[in-house]
Structures are given as C-alpha cells and as structure tokens.
mmCIF file of C-alpha atoms in Angstrom:
data_model
loop_
_atom_site.group_PDB
_atom_site.id
_atom_site.type_symbol
_atom_site.label_atom_id
_atom_site.label_comp_id
_atom_site.label_asym_id
_atom_site.label_seq_id
_atom_site.Cartn_x
_atom_site.Cartn_y
_atom_site.Cartn_z
ATOM 1 C CA MET A 29 -27.996 148.907 -46.673
ATOM 2 C CA ALA A 30 -28.417 150.782 -49.950
ATOM 3 C CA ASN A 31 -27.050 154.305 -50.267
ATOM 4 C CA SER A 32 -28.984 157.041 -52.027
ATOM 5 C CA PRO A 33 -27.930 157.856 -55.627
ATOM 6 C CA ARG A 34 -26.916 161.334 -54.449
ATOM 7 C CA GLN A 35 -24.325 159.769 -52.125
ATOM 8 C CA ALA A 36 -22.891 157.325 -54.672
ATOM 9 C CA GLY A 37 -19.122 157.147 -54.238
ATOM 10 C CA LYS A 38 -19.012 159.072 -50.963
ATOM 11 C CA GLU A 39 -18.299 155.980 -48.867
ATOM 12 C CA SER A 40 -15.455 154.985 -51.171
ATOM 13 C CA LYS A 41 -13.972 158.475 -51.003
ATOM 14 C CA ILE A 42 -14.015 158.404 -47.199
ATOM 15 C CA LYS A 43 -12.599 154.895 -46.963
ATOM 16 C CA ARG A 44 -10.078 154.879 -49.827
ATOM 17 C CA GLY A 45 -9.371 158.533 -50.597
ATOM 18 C CA TRP A 46 -10.070 160.805 -53.550
ATOM 19 C CA TRP A 47 -7.657 159.230 -56.038
ATOM 20 C CA LEU A 48 -8.829 155.617 -55.718
ATOM 21 C CA SER A 49 -12.426 156.858 -55.873
ATOM 22 C CA ASN A 50 -11.896 158.815 -59.093
ATOM 23 C CA ARG A 51 -8.853 157.390 -60.869
ATOM 24 C CA PHE A 52 -10.645 155.832 -63.828
ATOM 25 C CA LEU A 53 -12.858 158.888 -64.214
ATOM 26 C CA PHE A 54 -9.673 160.993 -64.280
ATOM 27 C CA TRP A 55 -7.969 158.799 -66.901
ATOM 28 C CA ARG A 56 -11.104 158.741 -69.056
ATOM 29 C CA ARG A 57 -11.423 162.516 -69.035
ATOM 30 C CA LEU A 58 -7.716 162.829 -69.807
ATOM 31 C CA SER A 59 -8.132 160.404 -72.716
ATOM 32 C CA GLN A 60 -11.174 162.227 -74.121
ATOM 33 C CA LEU A 61 -9.574 165.663 -73.805
ATOM 34 C CA ALA A 62 -6.219 164.434 -75.157
ATOM 35 C CA ILE A 63 -7.934 163.110 -78.294
ATOM 36 C CA LEU A 64 -9.711 166.426 -78.721
ATOM 37 C CA MET A 65 -6.383 168.249 -78.362
ATOM 38 C CA MET A 66 -4.880 165.952 -81.008
ATOM 39 C CA PHE A 67 -7.557 167.157 -83.427
ATOM 40 C CA LEU A 68 -6.846 170.770 -82.452
ATOM 41 C CA SER A 69 -3.053 170.399 -82.577
ATOM 42 C CA GLY A 70 -2.803 171.635 -86.169
ATOM 43 C CA SER A 71 -4.407 174.980 -85.414
ATOM 44 C CA LEU A 72 -2.811 175.339 -81.974
ATOM 45 C CA PHE A 73 0.746 174.122 -82.592
ATOM 46 C CA ASN A 74 1.084 173.990 -86.401
ATOM 47 C CA PHE A 75 1.658 170.257 -86.130
ATOM 48 C CA SER A 76 -1.267 167.918 -86.746
ATOM 49 C CA ILE A 77 -1.401 164.764 -84.673
ATOM 50 C CA LEU A 78 -4.918 163.907 -85.835
ATOM 51 C CA LYS A 79 -6.351 165.351 -89.028
ATOM 52 C CA GLY A 80 -10.077 165.192 -89.658
ATOM 53 C CA ASN A 81 -12.789 164.508 -87.108
ATOM 54 C CA TYR A 82 -14.511 161.699 -85.219
ATOM 55 C CA SER A 83 -16.019 160.377 -88.454
ATOM 56 C CA GLY A 84 -12.683 159.914 -90.204
ATOM 57 C CA SER A 85 -9.131 160.909 -89.387
ATOM 58 C CA LEU A 86 -5.425 160.417 -90.081
ATOM 59 C CA LEU A 87 -2.979 159.843 -87.227
ATOM 60 C CA PHE A 88 0.400 161.473 -88.000
ATOM 61 C CA ASP A 89 -0.658 161.656 -91.660
ATOM 62 C CA MET A 90 -0.122 157.905 -91.846
ATOM 63 C CA ILE A 91 -2.696 155.810 -90.011
ATOM 64 C CA PRO A 92 -6.312 156.170 -91.198
ATOM 65 C CA MET A 93 -9.252 155.653 -88.849
ATOM 66 C CA SER A 94 -12.874 155.536 -89.976
ATOM 67 C CA ASP A 95 -16.177 155.528 -88.128
ATOM 68 C CA PRO A 96 -17.401 151.940 -88.634
ATOM 69 C CA LEU A 97 -21.056 152.990 -88.855
ATOM 70 C CA ILE A 98 -20.339 155.414 -91.705
ATOM 71 C CA ILE A 99 -18.518 152.698 -93.641
ATOM 72 C CA LEU A 100 -21.344 150.209 -93.043
ATOM 73 C CA GLU A 101 -23.856 152.808 -94.238
ATOM 74 C CA SER A 102 -21.763 153.374 -97.375
ATOM 75 C CA LEU A 103 -21.516 149.652 -98.078
ATOM 76 C CA SER A 104 -25.265 149.242 -97.567
ATOM 77 C CA THR A 105 -25.824 151.756 -100.387
ATOM 78 C CA LEU A 106 -23.534 149.579 -102.576
ATOM 79 C CA TYR A 107 -20.979 152.386 -102.684
ATOM 80 C CA ILE A 108 -17.418 151.199 -102.106
ATOM 81 C CA PRO A 109 -15.459 153.785 -100.087
ATOM 82 C CA ALA A 110 -11.901 154.728 -100.974
ATOM 83 C CA PHE A 111 -9.152 152.316 -99.982
ATOM 84 C CA THR A 112 -7.926 154.645 -97.205
ATOM 85 C CA ALA A 113 -11.392 154.762 -95.637
ATOM 86 C CA LEU A 114 -11.729 150.970 -95.831
ATOM 87 C CA LEU A 115 -8.285 150.526 -94.297
ATOM 88 C CA GLY A 116 -9.298 152.926 -91.503
ATOM 89 C CA PHE A 117 -12.437 150.842 -90.944
ATOM 90 C CA ILE A 118 -10.395 147.639 -90.662
ATOM 91 C CA ILE A 119 -7.934 149.231 -88.232
ATOM 92 C CA VAL A 120 -10.722 150.555 -85.989
ATOM 93 C CA VAL A 121 -12.667 147.270 -86.025
ATOM 94 C CA ILE A 122 -9.594 145.187 -85.185
ATOM 95 C CA PHE A 123 -8.530 147.548 -82.389
ATOM 96 C CA TYR A 124 -11.921 147.764 -80.674
ATOM 97 C CA SER A 125 -12.740 144.084 -81.190
ATOM 98 C CA VAL A 126 -9.534 143.089 -79.392
ATOM 99 C CA VAL A 127 -9.025 145.693 -76.659
ATOM 100 C CA GLY A 128 -12.187 146.167 -74.613
ATOM 101 C CA SER A 129 -15.963 146.342 -74.619
ATOM 102 C CA LYS A 130 -17.213 149.690 -75.983
ATOM 103 C CA ILE A 131 -13.917 151.417 -75.150
ATOM 104 C CA PHE A 132 -14.848 154.078 -77.715
ATOM 105 C CA CYS A 133 -17.988 155.001 -75.748
ATOM 106 C CA GLY A 134 -16.240 155.304 -72.389
ATOM 107 C CA TRP A 135 -12.819 156.621 -73.334
ATOM 108 C CA VAL A 136 -13.061 158.405 -76.709
ATOM 109 C CA CYS A 137 -16.557 159.665 -77.513
ATOM 110 C CA PRO A 138 -16.894 163.411 -76.773
ATOM 111 C CA LEU A 139 -20.631 163.047 -76.195
ATOM 112 C CA ASN A 140 -19.861 160.972 -73.120
ATOM 113 C CA LEU A 141 -18.807 164.207 -71.396
ATOM 114 C CA ILE A 142 -22.330 165.585 -71.927
ATOM 115 C CA THR A 143 -24.245 162.465 -70.919
ATOM 116 C CA ASP A 144 -22.061 161.838 -67.859
ATOM 117 C CA PHE A 145 -22.676 165.420 -66.724
ATOM 118 C CA ALA A 146 -26.436 164.932 -67.162
ATOM 119 C CA ALA A 147 -26.279 161.717 -65.101
ATOM 120 C CA TRP A 148 -24.243 163.437 -62.367
ATOM 121 C CA LEU A 149 -26.634 166.391 -62.246
ATOM 122 C CA ARG A 150 -29.604 164.047 -62.198
ATOM 123 C CA ARG A 151 -28.207 162.289 -59.104
ATOM 124 C CA LYS A 152 -27.349 165.530 -57.321
ATOM 125 C CA LEU A 153 -30.814 166.994 -57.977
ATOM 126 C CA GLY A 154 -32.476 163.786 -56.836
ATOM 127 C CA ILE A 155 -34.340 163.248 -60.114
ATOM 128 C CA ARG A 156 -35.517 159.646 -59.958
ATOM 129 C CA LYS A 157 -38.605 159.549 -62.165
ATOM 130 C CA THR A 158 -37.661 158.188 -65.554
ATOM 131 C CA ALA A 159 -39.431 157.022 -68.686
ATOM 132 C CA LYS A 160 -39.034 153.370 -69.606
ATOM 133 C CA LEU A 161 -37.418 152.241 -72.825
ATOM 134 C CA LEU A 162 -35.958 148.913 -73.862
ATOM 135 C CA ARG A 163 -32.179 149.067 -74.096
ATOM 136 C CA SER A 164 -32.386 146.891 -77.206
ATOM 137 C CA ILE A 165 -33.892 149.828 -79.133
ATOM 138 C CA ARG A 166 -30.369 150.969 -80.064
ATOM 139 C CA TYR A 167 -29.816 147.716 -81.959
ATOM 140 C CA ALA A 168 -33.116 148.160 -83.762
ATOM 141 C CA MET A 169 -32.045 151.713 -84.639
ATOM 142 C CA LEU A 170 -28.770 150.375 -86.034
ATOM 143 C CA LEU A 171 -30.660 147.999 -88.327
ATOM 144 C CA ILE A 172 -33.128 150.717 -89.350
ATOM 145 C CA ILE A 173 -30.284 153.097 -90.224
ATOM 146 C CA LEU A 174 -28.499 150.517 -92.364
ATOM 147 C CA PHE A 175 -31.746 149.510 -94.088
ATOM 148 C CA GLY A 176 -32.747 153.143 -94.554
ATOM 149 C CA SER A 177 -29.358 153.966 -96.049
ATOM 150 C CA ALA A 178 -29.668 151.038 -98.442
ATOM 151 C CA VAL A 179 -33.142 152.123 -99.560
ATOM 152 C CA SER A 180 -32.422 155.858 -99.795
ATOM 153 C CA GLY A 181 -28.902 155.558 -101.170
ATOM 154 C CA THR A 182 -27.688 158.132 -98.622
ATOM 155 C CA LEU A 183 -25.727 158.070 -95.379
ATOM 156 C CA LEU A 184 -28.940 158.399 -93.400
ATOM 157 C CA TRP A 185 -27.447 158.651 -89.920
ATOM 158 C CA GLU A 186 -25.005 161.408 -90.843
ATOM 159 C CA TRP A 187 -27.852 163.906 -91.130
ATOM 160 C CA ILE A 188 -28.177 163.934 -87.328
ATOM 161 C CA ASN A 189 -25.139 162.038 -85.961
ATOM 162 C CA PRO A 190 -24.626 163.808 -82.577
ATOM 163 C CA VAL A 191 -21.090 162.439 -82.080
ATOM 164 C CA ALA A 192 -19.939 163.930 -85.391
ATOM 165 C CA THR A 193 -21.973 167.067 -84.636
ATOM 166 C CA LEU A 194 -20.291 167.632 -81.269
ATOM 167 C CA GLY A 195 -16.941 166.926 -82.896
ATOM 168 C CA ARG A 196 -17.562 169.673 -85.451
ATOM 169 C CA ILE A 197 -18.604 172.061 -82.675
ATOM 170 C CA LEU A 198 -15.484 171.356 -80.612
ATOM 171 C CA ILE A 199 -12.972 171.113 -83.456
ATOM 172 C CA TYR A 200 -14.258 173.659 -85.956
ATOM 173 C CA GLY A 201 -16.454 175.878 -83.806
ATOM 174 C CA ILE A 202 -19.557 175.148 -85.896
ATOM 175 C CA GLU A 203 -22.460 175.878 -83.533
ATOM 176 C CA SER A 204 -25.462 175.560 -85.839
ATOM 177 C CA SER A 205 -26.363 172.100 -84.478
ATOM 178 C CA LEU A 206 -25.814 172.888 -80.813
ATOM 179 C CA TRP A 207 -29.563 172.388 -80.300
ATOM 180 C CA LEU A 208 -29.100 168.635 -80.920
ATOM 181 C CA ILE A 209 -26.531 168.317 -78.120
ATOM 182 C CA LEU A 210 -28.787 170.317 -75.806
ATOM 183 C CA ALA A 211 -31.709 168.013 -76.659
ATOM 184 C CA ILE A 212 -29.671 164.927 -75.733
ATOM 185 C CA PHE A 213 -28.573 166.564 -72.472
ATOM 186 C CA LEU A 214 -32.195 167.370 -71.541
ATOM 187 C CA LEU A 215 -33.323 163.874 -72.576
ATOM 188 C CA ASP A 216 -30.819 162.304 -70.175
ATOM 189 C CA LEU A 217 -31.451 164.819 -67.407
ATOM 190 C CA LEU A 218 -35.232 165.050 -67.378
ATOM 191 C CA ILE A 219 -36.779 162.149 -69.266
ATOM 192 C CA ILE A 220 -34.738 158.936 -69.389
ATOM 193 C CA GLU A 221 -31.804 158.057 -67.159
ATOM 194 C CA HIS A 222 -28.836 157.336 -69.463
ATOM 195 C CA GLY A 223 -31.334 157.812 -72.264
ATOM 196 C CA TRP A 224 -29.047 158.415 -75.223
ATOM 197 C CA CYS A 225 -26.018 156.200 -74.590
ATOM 198 C CA GLY A 226 -27.886 153.528 -72.661
ATOM 199 C CA HIS A 227 -30.958 153.166 -74.866
ATOM 200 C CA LEU A 228 -30.790 154.891 -78.244
ATOM 201 C CA CYS A 229 -27.281 155.395 -79.664
ATOM 202 C CA PRO A 230 -26.791 153.228 -82.784
ATOM 203 C CA LEU A 231 -23.055 154.000 -82.873
ATOM 204 C CA GLY A 232 -22.766 152.563 -79.362
ATOM 205 C CA ALA A 233 -24.692 149.510 -80.545
ATOM 206 C CA CYS A 234 -22.221 149.141 -83.412
ATOM 207 C CA TYR A 235 -19.240 149.277 -81.063
ATOM 208 C CA ALA A 236 -20.961 146.854 -78.680
ATOM 209 C CA LEU A 237 -21.197 144.266 -81.456
ATOM 210 C CA ILE A 238 -17.612 144.932 -82.539
ATOM 211 C CA GLY A 239 -16.240 144.497 -79.002
ATOM 212 C CA ALA A 240 -18.509 141.656 -77.882
ATOM 213 C CA LYS A 241 -15.571 139.239 -77.531
ATOM 214 C CA SER A 242 -12.873 141.757 -76.587
ATOM 215 C CA ILE A 243 -10.187 140.965 -74.028
ATOM 216 C CA VAL A 244 -10.286 143.633 -71.290
ATOM 217 C CA ARG A 245 -13.179 143.100 -68.875
ATOM 218 C CA ILE A 246 -14.469 144.178 -65.487
ATOM 219 C CA SER A 247 -14.603 141.450 -62.852
ATOM 220 C CA ALA A 248 -16.561 141.323 -59.592
ATOM 221 C CA LYS A 249 -13.939 138.894 -58.275
ATOM 222 C CA ASN A 250 -14.420 140.001 -54.649
ATOM 223 C CA ARG A 251 -18.211 139.874 -54.815
ATOM 224 C CA LYS A 252 -18.402 138.114 -51.437
ATOM 225 C CA GLN A 253 -17.320 141.447 -49.932
ATOM 226 C CA CYS A 254 -20.326 143.276 -51.459
ATOM 227 C CA ASN A 255 -22.442 145.017 -48.797
ATOM 228 C CA ASN A 256 -25.300 145.883 -51.192
ATOM 229 C CA CYS A 257 -24.687 149.635 -50.941
ATOM 230 C CA MET A 258 -25.853 149.930 -54.593
ATOM 231 C CA ASP A 259 -23.292 152.631 -55.436
ATOM 232 C CA CYS A 260 -22.103 150.695 -58.507
ATOM 233 C CA TYR A 261 -25.665 150.445 -59.795
ATOM 234 C CA HIS A 262 -26.283 154.148 -59.175
ATOM 235 C CA ILE A 263 -23.149 155.217 -61.049
ATOM 236 C CA CYS A 264 -23.002 152.674 -63.903
ATOM 237 C CA PRO A 265 -24.472 153.874 -67.232
ATOM 238 C CA GLU A 266 -25.366 150.236 -67.996
ATOM 239 C CA PRO A 267 -26.291 148.879 -64.519
ATOM 240 C CA GLN A 268 -27.987 145.785 -65.911
ATOM 241 C CA VAL A 269 -24.567 144.363 -66.870
ATOM 242 C CA LEU A 270 -23.575 144.064 -63.183
ATOM 243 C CA ARG A 271 -26.466 141.899 -62.053
ATOM 244 C CA PHE A 272 -25.223 138.384 -62.825
ATOM 245 C CA PRO A 273 -21.481 138.932 -62.204
ATOM 246 C CA LEU A 274 -22.193 140.571 -58.838
ATOM 247 C CA HIS A 275 -25.147 138.524 -57.596
ATOM 248 C CA GLY A 276 -24.753 135.296 -59.542
ATOM 249 C CA LYS A 277 -24.277 131.875 -57.995
ATOM 250 C CA ASN A 278 -20.854 130.925 -56.684
ATOM 251 C CA ASN A 279 -20.201 128.675 -59.673
ATOM 252 C CA GLU A 280 -20.902 131.497 -62.136
ATOM 253 C CA SER A 281 -18.137 133.664 -63.539
ATOM 254 C CA PRO A 282 -17.752 137.115 -61.936
ATOM 255 C CA LEU A 283 -16.729 138.607 -65.283
ATOM 256 C CA VAL A 284 -18.873 141.339 -66.817
ATOM 257 C CA LEU A 285 -19.125 139.795 -70.266
ATOM 258 C CA SER A 286 -22.096 141.779 -71.513
ATOM 259 C CA LYS A 287 -21.362 143.600 -74.765
ATOM 260 C CA ASP A 288 -23.124 146.676 -73.326
ATOM 261 C CA CYS A 289 -20.463 147.379 -70.663
ATOM 262 C CA ILE A 290 -18.524 150.515 -71.670
ATOM 263 C CA SER A 291 -15.391 149.569 -69.676
ATOM 264 C CA CYS A 292 -15.452 152.917 -67.880
ATOM 265 C CA GLY A 293 -14.212 151.562 -64.545
ATOM 266 C CA ARG A 294 -16.575 153.712 -62.473
ATOM 267 C CA CYS A 295 -17.853 150.655 -60.583
ATOM 268 C CA ILE A 296 -14.228 150.123 -59.476
ATOM 269 C CA ASP A 297 -13.947 153.764 -58.411
ATOM 270 C CA VAL A 298 -17.080 153.967 -56.282
ATOM 271 C CA CYS A 299 -16.929 150.569 -54.585
ATOM 272 C CA ALA A 300 -15.635 151.008 -51.033
ATOM 273 C CA GLU A 301 -15.255 147.236 -50.643
ATOM 274 C CA ASN A 302 -12.914 146.749 -53.643
ATOM 275 C CA VAL A 303 -15.283 144.265 -55.266
ATOM 276 C CA PHE A 304 -14.409 145.158 -58.869
ATOM 277 C CA SER A 305 -11.213 145.248 -60.921
ATOM 278 C CA PHE A 306 -10.068 145.238 -64.525
ATOM 279 C CA THR A 307 -8.855 141.895 -65.815
ATOM 280 C CA THR A 308 -9.120 139.794 -68.994
ATOM 281 C CA ARG A 309 -11.978 137.634 -70.195
ATOM 282 C CA PHE A 310 -9.790 134.580 -69.524
ATOM 283 C CA ASN A 311 -9.521 135.241 -65.768
ATOM 284 C CA HIS A 312 -12.478 133.694 -63.930
ATOM 285 C CA SER A 313 -11.086 134.030 -60.388
ATOM 286 C CA GLY A 314 -13.930 134.607 -57.947
ATOM 287 C CA GLY A 315 -16.041 131.878 -59.514
ATOM 288 C CA SER A 316 -15.497 128.182 -60.080
ATOM 289 C CA LYS A 317 -15.165 128.543 -63.849
#
C-alpha cells in the first residue's frame, strides 16, 4: 500500500534506524558544504584550497576546473578560451563522464540545497497540485542557450546563471541577485514539483549528457522485495528514472541507466525493503542480463 508523500522515509527510519535512512543525504550535504568551505578557505584560514567559484576554479593552485556550459558557450561564439580554462573543461568532462550520472547536481551544486529544501517543505505541507512541464525542456534550453550565444556573441546564460549566482552569494557575500534564488525556491515549492532541477536547468542537462555512460549507477537489484510503498517515487527528484528498473520485466536490467538520475542515493535511504543499492553499470544482478 502506498504511503503518503509526507511520510516518505518514515517506515525506513523505524525499520532500519536513522543512519541507514539518511546516510547518503548526510554524505551529500557534507560534500556540498565541504566544497563551499574549500572556496572560503582562503579568507577563513589564509590557505586557499579552491580559488575562484563554481564557474571556474583552481584546486591547490594547480588543477583547473571549468564549468562545461560556460566553455561550450564560449566556443559557440567562436572565442577560444585560455589554455587553462580549456584544460579545466577537459578535466571536468572526463571526471563526470566516468564517475557517475549527474554527480555534480546531487553532490556538488549549491542550488541543490535550496531545491531539496523546497521539495521537503512541499511534502511536509502536503502541497500536491503541480503545473505540468516536459522534462525535456531543459535540453531544449541548453540548445537555445548555445544557439543564442553563437548569434549574440555573448555568454548568454551567464546573465542569469543561478548556480554561479548562489556561488557568488555564498562565497563573496554578493546579495544583489538573491531574488533569483528566491524565485527558484518559490517555483519548486508552489508551482512545479522539482521545477528547476527536474525540468528547466540547462546546466543539469549538460551534465546529464556528459555522464550518460558513466560507471556508478543505482540498481533496484532486490526489486522483488518492493511492497509498492512509493517512498522512492515521493523522494526522488527524477522519479521517472525508477519506473523501468523497479517495475520492469524479470529479464530487464534493474540498473537505473537514465542520464537524468542524479545519483543522490535517496531511494536507497528511504526504502525500508533494501531494494536499491549503488553498483556499476556492468552489474546486472537482479535481472537476466
């Protein structure tokens, strides 16, 4: 029998305890806050671990990392970025294409803290009415941004990029664009469930394409134990990715291979029946493939 969204995870907490019901949420928050502290380390400890911001940074003054969407926008304008920025782009693309699907969105992006809070508050307040949008809109937005940058000769997305905006607010204390973060919070809370990350974010779409064939995956290997409580669907920011792995035929792979999965592990946390686990894309146990 299906649980209500407001009770999502409660059964797991009772049956398995607090830690097993929140461990991946804990590690994600630790990862997101640790990265933020790395950016702040220069001003706090006079030793910079990460210099720059979420758009472009240097790790230990040696390893460059660049936002792939910014670099693609630059290239679309026929401007060739500096070698360091291009090297940072290559490093980021290789890392996220190998490690896991949309790891940036679930484990790095500071905006995830805002959208997750909106989703949690939405469940607790029992807000179920939601506008309908195609999740493919984010990919259309990605194409529009690259085309618009090519036509205008400017980095079109950087005028409103909320990830970079929140980074500037948190790292440098620049609050002039706080209205944009508030707008995204209210969008997710009152209008569209998982509206920004799940439907509109072009940066998320970019990382989805980069990590489409990445190694780390969620598996519903124990799907025969599923009792249809729906907690995983209630908690997952991309619930559509669970449908076939969880309810597919016995000869179908239980792996969540959709590029839209953000590898957050919350389905593992909230499942009282231990249906889900992290594995690799090469492990098809639970299905005949």
